[in-house]
Amino acid sequence: QVQLVESGGGLVQAGGSLRLSCAASGRTFSNYVMGWFRQASGKEREFVGTIARSGGSALYRDSVKGRFTISRDNAKNTVYLQMNSLKPEDTAVYFCAARAGAYTTSPGYYDYWGQGTQVTVSS
């Protein structure tokens, strides 16, 4: 089992920044691909980004490219999501997830999930 706990969400004005953290425990963190997803009210959960086990590469959804950056610190068992130039449409609950297999953007293939943290961007 892997336990994931997100933090860092909050209320921010459009154009502002937030940094989300996801702390992992339970298994060897570096064995897992880590992903960030979000779910806006009344909508399906969607892929935001994912980062390789080593942290050497990452994938992002088109709408956040150039604004969001995923990083990880395997020594601290933590993955981060730096969000800059936030827009009202980024408002959602953000989840981190862990996957023992290969890179994927599909939430259904992730094995473990955190409880989520709310991000609200005001216009």
PDB file of C-alpha atoms in Angstrom:
ATOM      1  CA  GLN A   1       0.000   0.000   0.000  1.00  0.00           C
ATOM      2  CA  VAL A   2       0.990   3.568  -0.704  1.00  0.00           C
ATOM      3  CA  GLN A   3      -0.535   6.430   1.228  1.00  0.00           C
ATOM      4  CA  LEU A   4      -0.656   9.826  -0.460  1.00  0.00           C
ATOM      5  CA  VAL A   5      -1.445  13.139   1.207  1.00  0.00           C
ATOM      6  CA  GLU A   6      -1.807  16.353  -0.806  1.00  0.00           C
ATOM      7  CA  SER A   7      -1.367  19.830   0.584  1.00  0.00           C
ATOM      8  CA  GLY A   8      -0.918  23.387  -0.616  1.00  0.00           C
ATOM      9  CA  GLY A   9      -4.294  24.132  -2.128  1.00  0.00           C
ATOM     10  CA  GLY A  10      -6.183  27.334  -1.478  1.00  0.00           C
ATOM     11  CA  LEU A  11      -7.752  30.449  -2.930  1.00  0.00           C
ATOM     12  CA  VAL A  12      -5.701  32.565  -5.319  1.00  0.00           C
ATOM     13  CA  GLN A  13      -6.422  35.354  -7.765  1.00  0.00           C
ATOM     14  CA  ALA A  14      -6.084  34.812 -11.481  1.00  0.00           C
ATOM     15  CA  GLY A  15      -2.464  35.164 -12.523  1.00  0.00           C
ATOM     16  CA  GLY A  16      -1.220  33.950  -9.175  1.00  0.00           C
ATOM     17  CA  SER A  17       0.717  30.847  -8.214  1.00  0.00           C
ATOM     18  CA  LEU A  18       0.356  27.865  -5.937  1.00  0.00           C
ATOM     19  CA  ARG A  19       2.596  24.924  -5.174  1.00  0.00           C
ATOM     20  CA  LEU A  20       0.953  21.639  -4.339  1.00  0.00           C
ATOM     21  CA  SER A  21       2.786  18.886  -2.526  1.00  0.00           C
ATOM     22  CA  CYS A  22       2.012  15.205  -2.278  1.00  0.00           C
ATOM     23  CA  ALA A  23       3.752  13.219   0.434  1.00  0.00           C
ATOM     24  CA  ALA A  24       3.959   9.460   0.008  1.00  0.00           C
ATOM     25  CA  SER A  25       4.498   6.701   2.512  1.00  0.00           C
ATOM     26  CA  GLY A  26       4.296   2.947   2.675  1.00  0.00           C
ATOM     27  CA  ARG A  27       6.350   1.664  -0.257  1.00  0.00           C
ATOM     28  CA  THR A  28       9.488   2.689  -2.140  1.00  0.00           C
ATOM     29  CA  PHE A  29       8.476   6.010  -3.656  1.00  0.00           C
ATOM     30  CA  SER A  30      10.980   5.863  -6.498  1.00  0.00           C
ATOM     31  CA  ASN A  31       9.299   2.714  -7.829  1.00  0.00           C
ATOM     32  CA  TYR A  32       6.217   4.691  -8.825  1.00  0.00           C
ATOM     33  CA  VAL A  33       5.288   6.975 -11.673  1.00  0.00           C
ATOM     34  CA  MET A  34       3.432   9.897 -10.117  1.00  0.00           C
ATOM     35  CA  GLY A  35       0.552  11.769 -11.644  1.00  0.00           C
ATOM     36  CA  TRP A  36      -1.528  14.828 -10.928  1.00  0.00           C
ATOM     37  CA  PHE A  37      -5.203  14.943 -11.849  1.00  0.00           C
ATOM     38  CA  ARG A  38      -8.003  17.379 -11.197  1.00  0.00           C
ATOM     39  CA  GLN A  39     -11.747  17.299 -10.989  1.00  0.00           C
ATOM     40  CA  ALA A  40     -13.900  20.369 -11.307  1.00  0.00           C
ATOM     41  CA  SER A  41     -17.386  20.400  -9.874  1.00  0.00           C
ATOM     42  CA  GLY A  42     -19.732  18.410 -12.074  1.00  0.00           C
ATOM     43  CA  LYS A  43     -16.974  17.225 -14.389  1.00  0.00           C
ATOM     44  CA  GLU A  44     -14.926  14.099 -14.832  1.00  0.00           C
ATOM     45  CA  ARG A  45     -11.474  13.712 -13.393  1.00  0.00           C
ATOM     46  CA  GLU A  46      -8.858  14.805 -15.906  1.00  0.00           C
ATOM     47  CA  PHE A  47      -5.145  14.343 -16.384  1.00  0.00           C
ATOM     48  CA  VAL A  48      -2.898  17.280 -15.498  1.00  0.00           C
ATOM     49  CA  GLY A  49       0.595  15.825 -15.661  1.00  0.00           C
ATOM     50  CA  THR A  50       2.777  12.877 -14.852  1.00  0.00           C
ATOM     51  CA  ILE A  51       6.426  12.428 -13.983  1.00  0.00           C
ATOM     52  CA  ALA A  52       8.768   9.512 -14.466  1.00  0.00           C
ATOM     53  CA  ARG A  53      10.221   7.568 -11.566  1.00  0.00           C
ATOM     54  CA  SER A  54      13.561   9.302 -11.848  1.00  0.00           C
ATOM     55  CA  GLY A  55      12.009  12.717 -12.359  1.00  0.00           C
ATOM     56  CA  GLY A  56      13.840  12.972 -15.639  1.00  0.00           C
ATOM     57  CA  SER A  57      10.787  13.480 -17.811  1.00  0.00           C
ATOM     58  CA  ALA A  58       7.215  14.651 -17.522  1.00  0.00           C
ATOM     59  CA  LEU A  59       4.060  14.938 -19.591  1.00  0.00           C
ATOM     60  CA  TYR A  60       1.390  17.625 -19.336  1.00  0.00           C
ATOM     61  CA  ARG A  61      -2.057  18.288 -20.687  1.00  0.00           C
ATOM     62  CA  ASP A  62      -1.955  20.973 -23.339  1.00  0.00           C
ATOM     63  CA  SER A  63      -3.859  23.583 -21.347  1.00  0.00           C
ATOM     64  CA  VAL A  64      -1.249  23.670 -18.560  1.00  0.00           C
ATOM     65  CA  LYS A  65       1.932  23.417 -20.628  1.00  0.00           C
ATOM     66  CA  GLY A  66       4.251  26.309 -19.885  1.00  0.00           C
ATOM     67  CA  ARG A  67       2.325  27.177 -16.701  1.00  0.00           C
ATOM     68  CA  PHE A  68       2.531  24.032 -14.544  1.00  0.00           C
ATOM     69  CA  THR A  69       5.645  22.078 -13.616  1.00  0.00           C
ATOM     70  CA  ILE A  70       5.826  18.696 -11.917  1.00  0.00           C
ATOM     71  CA  SER A  71       8.882  17.721  -9.930  1.00  0.00           C
ATOM     72  CA  ARG A  72       9.721  15.073  -7.387  1.00  0.00           C
ATOM     73  CA  ASP A  73      12.190  14.546  -4.589  1.00  0.00           C
ATOM     74  CA  ASN A  74      12.652  10.829  -4.124  1.00  0.00           C
ATOM     75  CA  ALA A  75      14.707  11.385  -0.976  1.00  0.00           C
ATOM     76  CA  LYS A  76      11.717  13.145   0.590  1.00  0.00           C
ATOM     77  CA  ASN A  77       9.071  10.860  -0.952  1.00  0.00           C
ATOM     78  CA  THR A  78       7.311  13.916  -2.291  1.00  0.00           C
ATOM     79  CA  VAL A  79       5.992  15.076  -5.648  1.00  0.00           C
ATOM     80  CA  TYR A  80       5.186  18.711  -6.386  1.00  0.00           C
ATOM     81  CA  LEU A  81       2.982  20.615  -8.770  1.00  0.00           C
ATOM     82  CA  GLN A  82       4.055  24.218  -9.289  1.00  0.00           C
ATOM     83  CA  MET A  83       1.195  26.146 -10.828  1.00  0.00           C
ATOM     84  CA  ASN A  84       1.837  29.601 -12.265  1.00  0.00           C
ATOM     85  CA  SER A  85      -0.346  32.028 -14.198  1.00  0.00           C
ATOM     86  CA  LEU A  86      -3.434  30.404 -12.761  1.00  0.00           C
ATOM     87  CA  LYS A  87      -6.759  30.850 -14.501  1.00  0.00           C
ATOM     88  CA  PRO A  88     -10.310  30.505 -13.189  1.00  0.00           C
ATOM     89  CA  GLU A  89     -10.690  27.371 -15.319  1.00  0.00           C
ATOM     90  CA  ASP A  90      -7.949  25.731 -13.238  1.00  0.00           C
ATOM     91  CA  THR A  91     -10.358  25.669 -10.297  1.00  0.00           C
ATOM     92  CA  ALA A  92     -10.766  22.053  -9.175  1.00  0.00           C
ATOM     93  CA  VAL A  93      -9.866  19.488  -6.581  1.00  0.00           C
ATOM     94  CA  TYR A  94      -6.350  18.309  -7.366  1.00  0.00           C
ATOM     95  CA  PHE A  95      -5.315  14.730  -6.717  1.00  0.00           C
ATOM     96  CA  CYS A  96      -1.974  13.017  -6.821  1.00  0.00           C
ATOM     97  CA  ALA A  97      -1.751   9.369  -7.781  1.00  0.00           C
ATOM     98  CA  ALA A  98       0.864   6.643  -7.949  1.00  0.00           C
ATOM     99  CA  ARG A  99       1.309   3.971 -10.563  1.00  0.00           C
ATOM    100  CA  ALA A 100       3.593   0.968 -10.431  1.00  0.00           C
ATOM    101  CA  GLY A 101       3.522   0.514 -14.191  1.00  0.00           C
ATOM    102  CA  ALA A 102       4.535   2.650 -17.133  1.00  0.00           C
ATOM    103  CA  TYR A 103       3.762   6.269 -17.920  1.00  0.00           C
ATOM    104  CA  THR A 104       0.082   6.894 -18.605  1.00  0.00           C
ATOM    105  CA  THR A 105      -2.339   9.791 -18.697  1.00  0.00           C
ATOM    106  CA  SER A 106      -5.357   7.642 -17.874  1.00  0.00           C
ATOM    107  CA  PRO A 107      -6.566   7.867 -14.272  1.00  0.00           C
ATOM    108  CA  GLY A 108      -7.910   4.335 -14.400  1.00  0.00           C
ATOM    109  CA  TYR A 109      -4.416   2.901 -14.514  1.00  0.00           C
ATOM    110  CA  TYR A 110      -3.177   4.526 -11.321  1.00  0.00           C
ATOM    111  CA  ASP A 111      -3.024   2.315  -8.278  1.00  0.00           C
ATOM    112  CA  TYR A 112      -3.145   4.743  -5.357  1.00  0.00           C
ATOM    113  CA  TRP A 113      -4.779   8.111  -4.810  1.00  0.00           C
ATOM    114  CA  GLY A 114      -4.662  10.920  -2.314  1.00  0.00           C
ATOM    115  CA  GLN A 115      -7.734  12.594  -0.862  1.00  0.00           C
ATOM    116  CA  GLY A 116      -7.342  15.737  -2.944  1.00  0.00           C
ATOM    117  CA  THR A 117      -6.785  19.415  -2.234  1.00  0.00           C
ATOM    118  CA  GLN A 118      -9.030  22.246  -3.390  1.00  0.00           C
ATOM    119  CA  VAL A 119      -7.649  24.943  -5.668  1.00  0.00           C
ATOM    120  CA  THR A 120      -9.879  27.926  -6.330  1.00  0.00           C
ATOM    121  CA  VAL A 121      -8.849  30.674  -8.742  1.00  0.00           C
ATOM    122  CA  SER A 122     -10.867  33.866  -8.596  1.00  0.00           C
ATOM    123  CA  SER A 123     -11.228  36.190 -11.569  1.00  0.00           C
TER     124      SER A 123
END
